[in-house]
PDB file of C-alpha atoms and ligand atoms in Angstrom:
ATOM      1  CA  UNK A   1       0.000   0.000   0.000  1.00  0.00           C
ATOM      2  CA  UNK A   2       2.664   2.251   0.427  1.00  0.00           C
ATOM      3  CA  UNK A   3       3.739   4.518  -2.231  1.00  0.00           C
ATOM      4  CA  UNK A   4       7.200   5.254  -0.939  1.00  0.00           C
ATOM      5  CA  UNK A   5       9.018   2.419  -2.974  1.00  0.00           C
ATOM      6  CA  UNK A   6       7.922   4.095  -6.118  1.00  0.00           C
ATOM      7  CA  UNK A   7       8.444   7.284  -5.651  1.00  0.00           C
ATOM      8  CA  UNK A   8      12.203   6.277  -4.998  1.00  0.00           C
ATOM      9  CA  UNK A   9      12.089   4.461  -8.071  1.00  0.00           C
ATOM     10  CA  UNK A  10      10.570   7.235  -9.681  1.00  0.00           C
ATOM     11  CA  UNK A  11      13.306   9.629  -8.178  1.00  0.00           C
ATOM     12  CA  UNK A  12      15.929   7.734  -9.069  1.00  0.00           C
ATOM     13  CA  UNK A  13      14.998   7.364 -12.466  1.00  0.00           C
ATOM     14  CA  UNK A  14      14.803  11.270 -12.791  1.00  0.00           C
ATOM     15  CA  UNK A  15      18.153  11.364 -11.427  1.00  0.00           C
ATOM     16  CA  UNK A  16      19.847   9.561 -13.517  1.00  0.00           C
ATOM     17  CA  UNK A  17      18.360  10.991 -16.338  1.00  0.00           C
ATOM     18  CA  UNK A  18      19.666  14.474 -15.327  1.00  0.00           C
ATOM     19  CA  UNK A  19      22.843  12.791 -14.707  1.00  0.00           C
ATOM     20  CA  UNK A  20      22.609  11.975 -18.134  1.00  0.00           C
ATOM     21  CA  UNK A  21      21.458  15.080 -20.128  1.00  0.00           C
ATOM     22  CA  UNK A  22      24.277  16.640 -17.373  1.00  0.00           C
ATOM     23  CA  UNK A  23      26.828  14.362 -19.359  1.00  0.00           C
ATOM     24  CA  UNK A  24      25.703  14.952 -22.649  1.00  0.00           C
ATOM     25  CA  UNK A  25      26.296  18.914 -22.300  1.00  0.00           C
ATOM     26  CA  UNK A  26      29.882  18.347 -23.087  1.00  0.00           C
ATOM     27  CA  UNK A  27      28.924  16.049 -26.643  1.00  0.00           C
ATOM     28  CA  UNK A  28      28.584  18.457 -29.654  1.00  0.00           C
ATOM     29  CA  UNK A  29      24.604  18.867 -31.019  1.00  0.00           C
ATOM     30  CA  UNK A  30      24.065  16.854 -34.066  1.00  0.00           C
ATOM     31  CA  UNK A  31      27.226  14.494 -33.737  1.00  0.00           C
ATOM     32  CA  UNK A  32      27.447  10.461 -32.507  1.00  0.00           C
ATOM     33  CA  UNK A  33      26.461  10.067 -29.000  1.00  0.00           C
ATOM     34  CA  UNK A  34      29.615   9.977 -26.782  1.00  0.00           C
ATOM     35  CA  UNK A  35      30.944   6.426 -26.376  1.00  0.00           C
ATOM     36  CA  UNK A  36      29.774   4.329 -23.064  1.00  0.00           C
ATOM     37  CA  UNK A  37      32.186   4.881 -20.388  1.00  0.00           C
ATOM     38  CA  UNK A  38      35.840   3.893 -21.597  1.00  0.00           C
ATOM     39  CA  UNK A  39      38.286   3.043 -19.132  1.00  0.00           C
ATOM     40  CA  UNK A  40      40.662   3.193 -21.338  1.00  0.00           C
ATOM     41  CA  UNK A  41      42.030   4.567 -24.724  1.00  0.00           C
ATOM     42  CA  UNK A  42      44.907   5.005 -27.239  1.00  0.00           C
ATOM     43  CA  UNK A  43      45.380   6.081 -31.115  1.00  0.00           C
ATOM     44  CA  UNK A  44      43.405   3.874 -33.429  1.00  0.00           C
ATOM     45  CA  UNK A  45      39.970   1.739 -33.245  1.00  0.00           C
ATOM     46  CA  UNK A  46      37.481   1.392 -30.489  1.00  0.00           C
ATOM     47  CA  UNK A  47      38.987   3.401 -27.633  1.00  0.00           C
ATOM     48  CA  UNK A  48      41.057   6.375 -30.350  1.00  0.00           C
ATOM     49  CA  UNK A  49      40.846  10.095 -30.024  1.00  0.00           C
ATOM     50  CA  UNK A  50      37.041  10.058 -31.796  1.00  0.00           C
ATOM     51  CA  UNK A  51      36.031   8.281 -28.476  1.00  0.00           C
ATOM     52  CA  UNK A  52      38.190   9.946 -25.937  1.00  0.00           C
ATOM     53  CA  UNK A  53      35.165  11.925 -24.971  1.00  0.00           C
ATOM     54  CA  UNK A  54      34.229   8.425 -23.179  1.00  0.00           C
ATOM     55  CA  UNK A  55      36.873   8.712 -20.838  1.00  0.00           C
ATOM     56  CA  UNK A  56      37.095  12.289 -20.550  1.00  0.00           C
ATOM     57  CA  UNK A  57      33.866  14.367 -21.374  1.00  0.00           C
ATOM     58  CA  UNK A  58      36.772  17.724 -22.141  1.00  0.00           C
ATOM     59  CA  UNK A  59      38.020  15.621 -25.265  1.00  0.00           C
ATOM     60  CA  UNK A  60      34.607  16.049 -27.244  1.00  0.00           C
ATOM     61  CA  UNK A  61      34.717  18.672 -30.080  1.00  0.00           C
ATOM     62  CA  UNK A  62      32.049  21.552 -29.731  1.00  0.00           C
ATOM     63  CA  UNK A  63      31.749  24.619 -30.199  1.00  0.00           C
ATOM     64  CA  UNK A  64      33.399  26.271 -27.242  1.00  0.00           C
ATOM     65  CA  UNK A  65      36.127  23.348 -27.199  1.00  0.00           C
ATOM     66  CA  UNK A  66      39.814  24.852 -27.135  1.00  0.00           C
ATOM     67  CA  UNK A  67      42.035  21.484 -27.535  1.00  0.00           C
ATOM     68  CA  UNK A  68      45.163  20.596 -28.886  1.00  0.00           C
ATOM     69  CA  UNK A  69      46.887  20.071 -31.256  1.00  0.00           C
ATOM     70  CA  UNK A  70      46.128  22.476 -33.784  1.00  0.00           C
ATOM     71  CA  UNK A  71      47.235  23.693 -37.368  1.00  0.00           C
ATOM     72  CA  UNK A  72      49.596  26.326 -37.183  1.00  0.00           C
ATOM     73  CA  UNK A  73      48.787  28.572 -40.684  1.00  0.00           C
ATOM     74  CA  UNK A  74      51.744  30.466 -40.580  1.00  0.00           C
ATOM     75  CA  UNK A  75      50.072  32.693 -42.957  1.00  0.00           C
ATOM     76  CA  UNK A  76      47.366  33.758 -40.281  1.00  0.00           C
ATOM     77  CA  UNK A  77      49.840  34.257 -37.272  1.00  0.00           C
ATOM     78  CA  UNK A  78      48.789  37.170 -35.375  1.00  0.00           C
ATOM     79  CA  UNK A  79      52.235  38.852 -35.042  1.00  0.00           C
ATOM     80  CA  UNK A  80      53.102  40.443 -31.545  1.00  0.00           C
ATOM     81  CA  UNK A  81      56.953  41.765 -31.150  1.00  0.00           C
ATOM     82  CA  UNK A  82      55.613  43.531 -27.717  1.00  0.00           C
ATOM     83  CA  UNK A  83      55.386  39.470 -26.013  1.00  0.00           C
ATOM     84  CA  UNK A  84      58.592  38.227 -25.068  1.00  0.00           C
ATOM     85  CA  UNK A  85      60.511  34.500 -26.093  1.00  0.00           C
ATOM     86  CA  UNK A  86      59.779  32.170 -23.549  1.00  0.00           C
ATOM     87  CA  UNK A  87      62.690  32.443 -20.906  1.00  0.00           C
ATOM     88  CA  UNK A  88      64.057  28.651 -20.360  1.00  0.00           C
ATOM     89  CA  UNK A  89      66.181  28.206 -17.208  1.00  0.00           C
ATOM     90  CA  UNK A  90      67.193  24.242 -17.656  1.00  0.00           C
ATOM     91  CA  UNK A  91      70.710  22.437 -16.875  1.00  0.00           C
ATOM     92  CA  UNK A  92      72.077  18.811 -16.962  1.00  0.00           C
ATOM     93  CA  UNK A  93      70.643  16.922 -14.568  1.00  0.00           C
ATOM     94  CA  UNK A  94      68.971  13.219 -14.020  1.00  0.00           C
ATOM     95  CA  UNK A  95      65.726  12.253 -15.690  1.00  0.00           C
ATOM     96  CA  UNK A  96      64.277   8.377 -14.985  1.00  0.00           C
ATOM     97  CA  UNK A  97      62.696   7.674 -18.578  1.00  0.00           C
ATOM     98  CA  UNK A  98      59.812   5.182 -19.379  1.00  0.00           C
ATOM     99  CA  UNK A  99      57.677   3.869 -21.449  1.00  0.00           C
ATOM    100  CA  UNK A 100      54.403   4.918 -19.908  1.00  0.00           C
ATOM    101  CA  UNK A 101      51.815   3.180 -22.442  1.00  0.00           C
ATOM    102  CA  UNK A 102      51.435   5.936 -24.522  1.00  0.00           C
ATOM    103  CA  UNK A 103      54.746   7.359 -25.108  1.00  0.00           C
ATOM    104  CA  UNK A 104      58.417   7.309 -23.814  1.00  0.00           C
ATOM    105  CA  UNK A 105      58.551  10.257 -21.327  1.00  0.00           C
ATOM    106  CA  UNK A 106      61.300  11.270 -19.154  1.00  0.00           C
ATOM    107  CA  UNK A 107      60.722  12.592 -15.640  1.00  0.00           C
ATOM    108  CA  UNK A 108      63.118  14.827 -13.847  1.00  0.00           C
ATOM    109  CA  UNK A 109      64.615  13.367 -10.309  1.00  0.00           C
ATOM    110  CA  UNK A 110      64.976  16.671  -9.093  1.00  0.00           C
ATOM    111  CA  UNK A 111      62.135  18.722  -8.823  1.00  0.00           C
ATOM    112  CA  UNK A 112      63.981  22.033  -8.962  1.00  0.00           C
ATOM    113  CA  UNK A 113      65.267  20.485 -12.283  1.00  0.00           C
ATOM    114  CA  UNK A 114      64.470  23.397 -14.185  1.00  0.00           C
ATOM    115  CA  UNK A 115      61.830  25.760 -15.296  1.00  0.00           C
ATOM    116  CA  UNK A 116      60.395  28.187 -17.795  1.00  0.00           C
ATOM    117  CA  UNK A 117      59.142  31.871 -18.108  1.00  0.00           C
ATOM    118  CA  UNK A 118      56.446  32.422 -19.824  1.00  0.00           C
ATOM    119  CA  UNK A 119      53.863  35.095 -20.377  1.00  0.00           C
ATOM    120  CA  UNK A 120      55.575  36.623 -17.062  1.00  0.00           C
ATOM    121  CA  UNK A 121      54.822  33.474 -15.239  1.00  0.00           C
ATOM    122  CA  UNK A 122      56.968  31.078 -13.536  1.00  0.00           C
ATOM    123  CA  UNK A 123      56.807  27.010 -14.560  1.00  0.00           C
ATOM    124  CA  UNK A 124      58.228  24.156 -13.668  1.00  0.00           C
ATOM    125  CA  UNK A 125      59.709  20.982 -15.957  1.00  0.00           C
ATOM    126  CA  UNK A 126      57.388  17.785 -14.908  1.00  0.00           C
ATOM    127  CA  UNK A 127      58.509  16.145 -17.627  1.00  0.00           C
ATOM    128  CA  UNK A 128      58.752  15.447 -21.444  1.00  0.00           C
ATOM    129  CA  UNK A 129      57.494  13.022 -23.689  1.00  0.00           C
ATOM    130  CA  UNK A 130      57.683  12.153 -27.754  1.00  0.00           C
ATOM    131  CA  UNK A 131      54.830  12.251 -29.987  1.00  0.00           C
ATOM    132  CA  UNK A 132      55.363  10.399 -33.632  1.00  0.00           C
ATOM    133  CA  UNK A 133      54.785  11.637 -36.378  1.00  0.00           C
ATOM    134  CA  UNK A 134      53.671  15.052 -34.568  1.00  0.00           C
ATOM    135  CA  UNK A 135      50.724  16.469 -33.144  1.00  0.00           C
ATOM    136  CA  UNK A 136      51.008  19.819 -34.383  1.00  0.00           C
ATOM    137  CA  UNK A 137      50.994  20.849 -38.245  1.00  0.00           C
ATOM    138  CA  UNK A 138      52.785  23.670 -39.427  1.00  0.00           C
ATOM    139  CA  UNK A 139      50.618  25.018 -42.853  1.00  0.00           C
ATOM    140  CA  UNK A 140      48.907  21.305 -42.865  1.00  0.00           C
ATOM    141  CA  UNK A 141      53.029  19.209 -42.885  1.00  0.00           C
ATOM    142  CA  UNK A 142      53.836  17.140 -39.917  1.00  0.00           C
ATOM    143  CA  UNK A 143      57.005  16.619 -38.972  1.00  0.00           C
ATOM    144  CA  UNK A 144      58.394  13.334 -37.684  1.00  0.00           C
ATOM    145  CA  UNK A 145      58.331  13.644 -34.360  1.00  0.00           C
ATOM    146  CA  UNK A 146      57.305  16.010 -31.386  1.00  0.00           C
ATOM    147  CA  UNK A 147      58.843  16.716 -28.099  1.00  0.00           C
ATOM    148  CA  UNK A 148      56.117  18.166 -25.511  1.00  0.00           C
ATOM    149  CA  UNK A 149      58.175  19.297 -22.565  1.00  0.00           C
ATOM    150  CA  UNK A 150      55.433  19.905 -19.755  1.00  0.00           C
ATOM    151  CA  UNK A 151      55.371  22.037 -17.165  1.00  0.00           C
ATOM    152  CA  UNK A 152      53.200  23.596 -14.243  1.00  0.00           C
ATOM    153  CA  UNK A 153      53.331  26.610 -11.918  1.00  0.00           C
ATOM    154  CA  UNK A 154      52.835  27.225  -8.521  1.00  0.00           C
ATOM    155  CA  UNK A 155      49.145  27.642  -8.905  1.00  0.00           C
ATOM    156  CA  UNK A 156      48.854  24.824 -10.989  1.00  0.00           C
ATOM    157  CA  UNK A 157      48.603  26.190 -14.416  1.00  0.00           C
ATOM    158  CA  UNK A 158      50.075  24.147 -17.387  1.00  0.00           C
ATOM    159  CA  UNK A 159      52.328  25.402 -19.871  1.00  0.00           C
ATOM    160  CA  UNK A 160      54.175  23.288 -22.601  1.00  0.00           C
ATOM    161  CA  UNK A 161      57.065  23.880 -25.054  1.00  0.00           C
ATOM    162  CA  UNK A 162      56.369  21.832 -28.341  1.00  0.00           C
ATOM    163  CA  UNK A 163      59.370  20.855 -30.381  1.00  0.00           C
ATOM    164  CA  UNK A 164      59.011  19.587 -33.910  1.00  0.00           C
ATOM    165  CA  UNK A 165      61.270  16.957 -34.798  1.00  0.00           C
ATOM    166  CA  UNK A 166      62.991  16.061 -37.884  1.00  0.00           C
ATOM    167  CA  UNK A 167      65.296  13.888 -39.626  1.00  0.00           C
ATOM    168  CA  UNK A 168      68.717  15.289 -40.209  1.00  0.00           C
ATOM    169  CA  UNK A 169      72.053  15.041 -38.096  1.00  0.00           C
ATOM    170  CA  UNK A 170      71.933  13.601 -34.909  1.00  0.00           C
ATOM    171  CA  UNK A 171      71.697  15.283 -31.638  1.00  0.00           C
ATOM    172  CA  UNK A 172      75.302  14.522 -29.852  1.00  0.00           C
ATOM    173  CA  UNK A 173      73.802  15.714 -26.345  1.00  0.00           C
ATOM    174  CA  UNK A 174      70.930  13.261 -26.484  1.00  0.00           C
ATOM    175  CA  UNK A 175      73.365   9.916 -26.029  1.00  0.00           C
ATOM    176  CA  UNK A 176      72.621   9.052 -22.468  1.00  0.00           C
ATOM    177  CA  UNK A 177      68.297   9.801 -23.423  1.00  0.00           C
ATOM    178  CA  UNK A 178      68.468   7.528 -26.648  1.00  0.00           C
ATOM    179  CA  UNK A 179      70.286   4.706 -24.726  1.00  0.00           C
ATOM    180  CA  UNK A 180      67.703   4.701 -21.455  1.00  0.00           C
ATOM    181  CA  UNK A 181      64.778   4.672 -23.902  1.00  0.00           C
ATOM    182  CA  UNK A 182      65.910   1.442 -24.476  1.00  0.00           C
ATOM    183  CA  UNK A 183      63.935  -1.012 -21.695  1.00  0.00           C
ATOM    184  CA  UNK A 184      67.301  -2.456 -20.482  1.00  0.00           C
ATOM    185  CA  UNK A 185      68.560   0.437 -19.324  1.00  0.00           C
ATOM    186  CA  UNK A 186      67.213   1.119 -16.305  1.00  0.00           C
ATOM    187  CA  UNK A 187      70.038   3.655 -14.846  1.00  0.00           C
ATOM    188  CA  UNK A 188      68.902   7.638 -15.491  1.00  0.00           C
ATOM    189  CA  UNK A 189      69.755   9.711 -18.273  1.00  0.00           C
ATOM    190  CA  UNK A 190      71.811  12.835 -17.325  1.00  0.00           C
ATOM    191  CA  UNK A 191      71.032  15.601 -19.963  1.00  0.00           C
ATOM    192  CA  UNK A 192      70.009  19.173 -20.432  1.00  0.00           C
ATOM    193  CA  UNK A 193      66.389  18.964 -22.332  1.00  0.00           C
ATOM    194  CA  UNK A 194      67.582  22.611 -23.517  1.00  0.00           C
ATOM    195  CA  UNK A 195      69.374  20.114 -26.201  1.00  0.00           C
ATOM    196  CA  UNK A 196      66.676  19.656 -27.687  1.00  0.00           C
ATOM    197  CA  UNK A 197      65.161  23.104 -28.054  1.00  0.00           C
ATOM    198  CA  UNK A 198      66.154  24.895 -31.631  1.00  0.00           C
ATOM    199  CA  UNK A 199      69.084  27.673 -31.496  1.00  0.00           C
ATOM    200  CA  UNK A 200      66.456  29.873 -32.373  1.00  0.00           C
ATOM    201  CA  UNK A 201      63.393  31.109 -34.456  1.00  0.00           C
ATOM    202  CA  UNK A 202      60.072  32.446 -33.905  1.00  0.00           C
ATOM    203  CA  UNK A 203      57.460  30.039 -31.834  1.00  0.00           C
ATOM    204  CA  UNK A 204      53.671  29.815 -32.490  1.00  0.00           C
ATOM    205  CA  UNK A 205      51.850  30.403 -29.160  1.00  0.00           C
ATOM    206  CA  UNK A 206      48.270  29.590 -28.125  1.00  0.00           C
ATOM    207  CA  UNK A 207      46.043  28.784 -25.411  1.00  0.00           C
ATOM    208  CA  UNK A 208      44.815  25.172 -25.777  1.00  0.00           C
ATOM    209  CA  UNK A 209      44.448  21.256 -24.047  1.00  0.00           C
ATOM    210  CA  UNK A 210      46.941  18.578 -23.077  1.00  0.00           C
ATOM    211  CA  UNK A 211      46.532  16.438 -26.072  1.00  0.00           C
ATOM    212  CA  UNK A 212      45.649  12.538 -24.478  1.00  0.00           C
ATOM    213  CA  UNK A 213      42.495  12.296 -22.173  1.00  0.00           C
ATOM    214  CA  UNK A 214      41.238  14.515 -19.987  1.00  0.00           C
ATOM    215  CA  UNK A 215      42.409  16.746 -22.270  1.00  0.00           C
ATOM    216  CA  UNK A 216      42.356  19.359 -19.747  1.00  0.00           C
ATOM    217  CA  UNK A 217      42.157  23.477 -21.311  1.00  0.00           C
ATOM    218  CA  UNK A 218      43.818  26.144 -20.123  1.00  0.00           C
ATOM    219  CA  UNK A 219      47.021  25.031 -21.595  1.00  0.00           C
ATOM    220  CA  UNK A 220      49.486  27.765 -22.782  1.00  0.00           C
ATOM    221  CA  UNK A 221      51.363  26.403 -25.646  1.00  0.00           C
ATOM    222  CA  UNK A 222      54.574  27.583 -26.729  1.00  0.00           C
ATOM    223  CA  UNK A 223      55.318  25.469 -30.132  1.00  0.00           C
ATOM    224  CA  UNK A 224      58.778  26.362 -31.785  1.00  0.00           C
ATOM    225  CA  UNK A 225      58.910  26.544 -35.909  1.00  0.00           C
ATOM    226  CA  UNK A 226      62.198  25.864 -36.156  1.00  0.00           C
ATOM    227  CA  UNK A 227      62.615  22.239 -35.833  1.00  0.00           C
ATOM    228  CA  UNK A 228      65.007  20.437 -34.133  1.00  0.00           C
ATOM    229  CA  UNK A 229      67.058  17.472 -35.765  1.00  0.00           C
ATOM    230  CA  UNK A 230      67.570  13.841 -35.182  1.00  0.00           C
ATOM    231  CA  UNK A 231      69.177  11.181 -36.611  1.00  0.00           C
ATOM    232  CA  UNK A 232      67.288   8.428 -37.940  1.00  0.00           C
ATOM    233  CA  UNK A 233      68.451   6.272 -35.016  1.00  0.00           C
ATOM    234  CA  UNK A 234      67.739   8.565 -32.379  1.00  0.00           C
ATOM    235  CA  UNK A 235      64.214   9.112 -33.383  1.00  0.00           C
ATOM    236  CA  UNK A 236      63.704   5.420 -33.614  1.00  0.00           C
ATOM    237  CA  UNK A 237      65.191   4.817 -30.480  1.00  0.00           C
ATOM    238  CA  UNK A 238      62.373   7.848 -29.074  1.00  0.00           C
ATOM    239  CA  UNK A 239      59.669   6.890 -31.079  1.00  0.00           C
ATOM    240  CA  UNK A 240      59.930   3.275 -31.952  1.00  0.00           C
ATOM    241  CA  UNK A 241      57.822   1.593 -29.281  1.00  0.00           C
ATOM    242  CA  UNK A 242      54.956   4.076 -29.926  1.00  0.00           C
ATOM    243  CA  UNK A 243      55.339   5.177 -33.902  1.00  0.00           C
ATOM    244  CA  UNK A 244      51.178   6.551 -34.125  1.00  0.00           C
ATOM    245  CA  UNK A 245      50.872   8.372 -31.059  1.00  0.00           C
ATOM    246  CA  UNK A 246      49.529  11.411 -32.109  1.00  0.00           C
ATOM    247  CA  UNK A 247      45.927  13.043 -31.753  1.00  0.00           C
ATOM    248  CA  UNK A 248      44.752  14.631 -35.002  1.00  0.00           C
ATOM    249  CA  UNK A 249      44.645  18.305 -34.833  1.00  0.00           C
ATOM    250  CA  UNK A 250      41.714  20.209 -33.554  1.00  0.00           C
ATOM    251  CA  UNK A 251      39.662  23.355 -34.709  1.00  0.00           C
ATOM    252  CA  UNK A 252      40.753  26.284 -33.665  1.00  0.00           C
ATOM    253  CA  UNK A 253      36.910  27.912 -33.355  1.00  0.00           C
ATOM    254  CA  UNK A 254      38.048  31.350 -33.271  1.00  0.00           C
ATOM    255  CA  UNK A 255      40.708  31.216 -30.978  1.00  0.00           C
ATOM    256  CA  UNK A 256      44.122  33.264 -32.293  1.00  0.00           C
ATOM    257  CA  UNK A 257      47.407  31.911 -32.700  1.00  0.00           C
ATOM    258  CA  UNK A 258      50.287  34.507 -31.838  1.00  0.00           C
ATOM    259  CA  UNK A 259      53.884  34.939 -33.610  1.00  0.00           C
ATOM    260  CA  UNK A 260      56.598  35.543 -30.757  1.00  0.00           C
ATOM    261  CA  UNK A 261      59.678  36.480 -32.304  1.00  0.00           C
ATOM    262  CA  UNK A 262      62.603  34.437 -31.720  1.00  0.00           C
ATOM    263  CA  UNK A 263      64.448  34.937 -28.745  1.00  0.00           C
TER     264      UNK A 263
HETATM  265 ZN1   ZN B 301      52.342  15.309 -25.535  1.00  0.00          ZN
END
């Protein structure tokens, strides 16, 4: 006789239905439902970046999305000589690199290792990983590789240095890196990431995502145009165990990339 049991039934119901339409805010009108909860993902099939939005609802494309990578038109750079080259303050120093699934990354050991300025803000190196070929496009070309080097600031706020990667001549400073991308070499690799940074040229900078689930915005990128060589080896040796591990590039939706001159 009493009506309690359905009216929890009923409630519950109506709550997960909110929770629902709550979750379907972040999918884009007029596109494929988001996927059913992933609990994992990677680069190709069932689980790549068109279903990311199933682990992390900030992946989905819309409107108002502001992810990353993007194409960098170098034709439609916003020049700005008033903002200044980011200021990098790295040295030699011990990084433990694995394979973390996804990519090889390196991690420093010291967590003073180094740091950035940027945009009059203070970062600091968490670590860098390899993207093949790469994630962002200069006027629609990838290069071969990209080197993210990721960083965060004191009130948590992400800012990363993209390096595009090329064939070419080797990188003498990056001996000790190649050798403990290699799984059998457990013992760190003592280098100064500023190796791999260009000598110089201008750098395309935006304000976009991390680019592998939860794709989390608020990202200030920093992408150099001048690539950085590699040798064939080395970029096998960085590369190798993950040769597809890049997310397409996204729409920009209005947002402005800026030209920083070189430093
Ligand atoms: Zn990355």
């Amino acid at each position: 006789m009493t009506p309690a049991p359905p009216r929890r039934t009923a409630a519950f119901v109506a709550a997960a239905l909110v929770a629902l339409g709550t979750a379907g805010c972040s999918a884009p009108a007029g596109t494929s439902a988001p996927s059913p909860s992933l609990t994992s993902w990677s680069y190709s099939g069932a689980d790549g970046p068109a279903h990311w939005s199933g682990v992390a609802p900030a992946c989905a494309d819309w409107a108002g999305a502001r992810q990353s990578p993007v194409d960098i038109v170098t034709g439609e750079l916003k020049r700005d000589d008033s903002a200044a080259p980011v200021r990098v303050d790295y040295g030699s120093t011990p990084f433990a690199v694995e394979d973390n699934g996804h990519a090889i990354e390196a991690v420093p050991q010291d967590a003073e290792a180094g740091s950035i300025e940027l945009g009059g803000r203070i970062y600091r190196l968490q670590q860098f990983h390899f993207h093949a070929a790469s994630e962002h496009t200069v006027d629609g070309v990838q290069a071969d590789a990209e080197l993210h080097l990721v960083h965060r600031a004191a009130g948590g706020e992400v800012a990363v240095l993209g390096v595009l990667l090329t064939e070419g001549e080797g990188n003498p400073a990056l001996g000790a890196l190649v050798d403990s991308s290699d799984a059998a070499h457990t013992a760190p690799a003592v280098i100064d990431p500023a190796a791999l940074l260009p000598a110089s040229g201008a750098s395309a900078r935006y304000t976009g995502s991390l680019t592998t689930p939860p794709c989390t915005e608020g990202v200030s990128w920093n992408v150099f145009l001048t690539p950085t060589t590699l040798s064939r080896a080395q970029l096998d040796a960085l590369t190798g165990a993950h040769p597809a591990n890049h997310r397409p590039v996204q729409p920009l939706h209005g947002r402005t990339v800026t030209a920083v001159r070189a430093g």
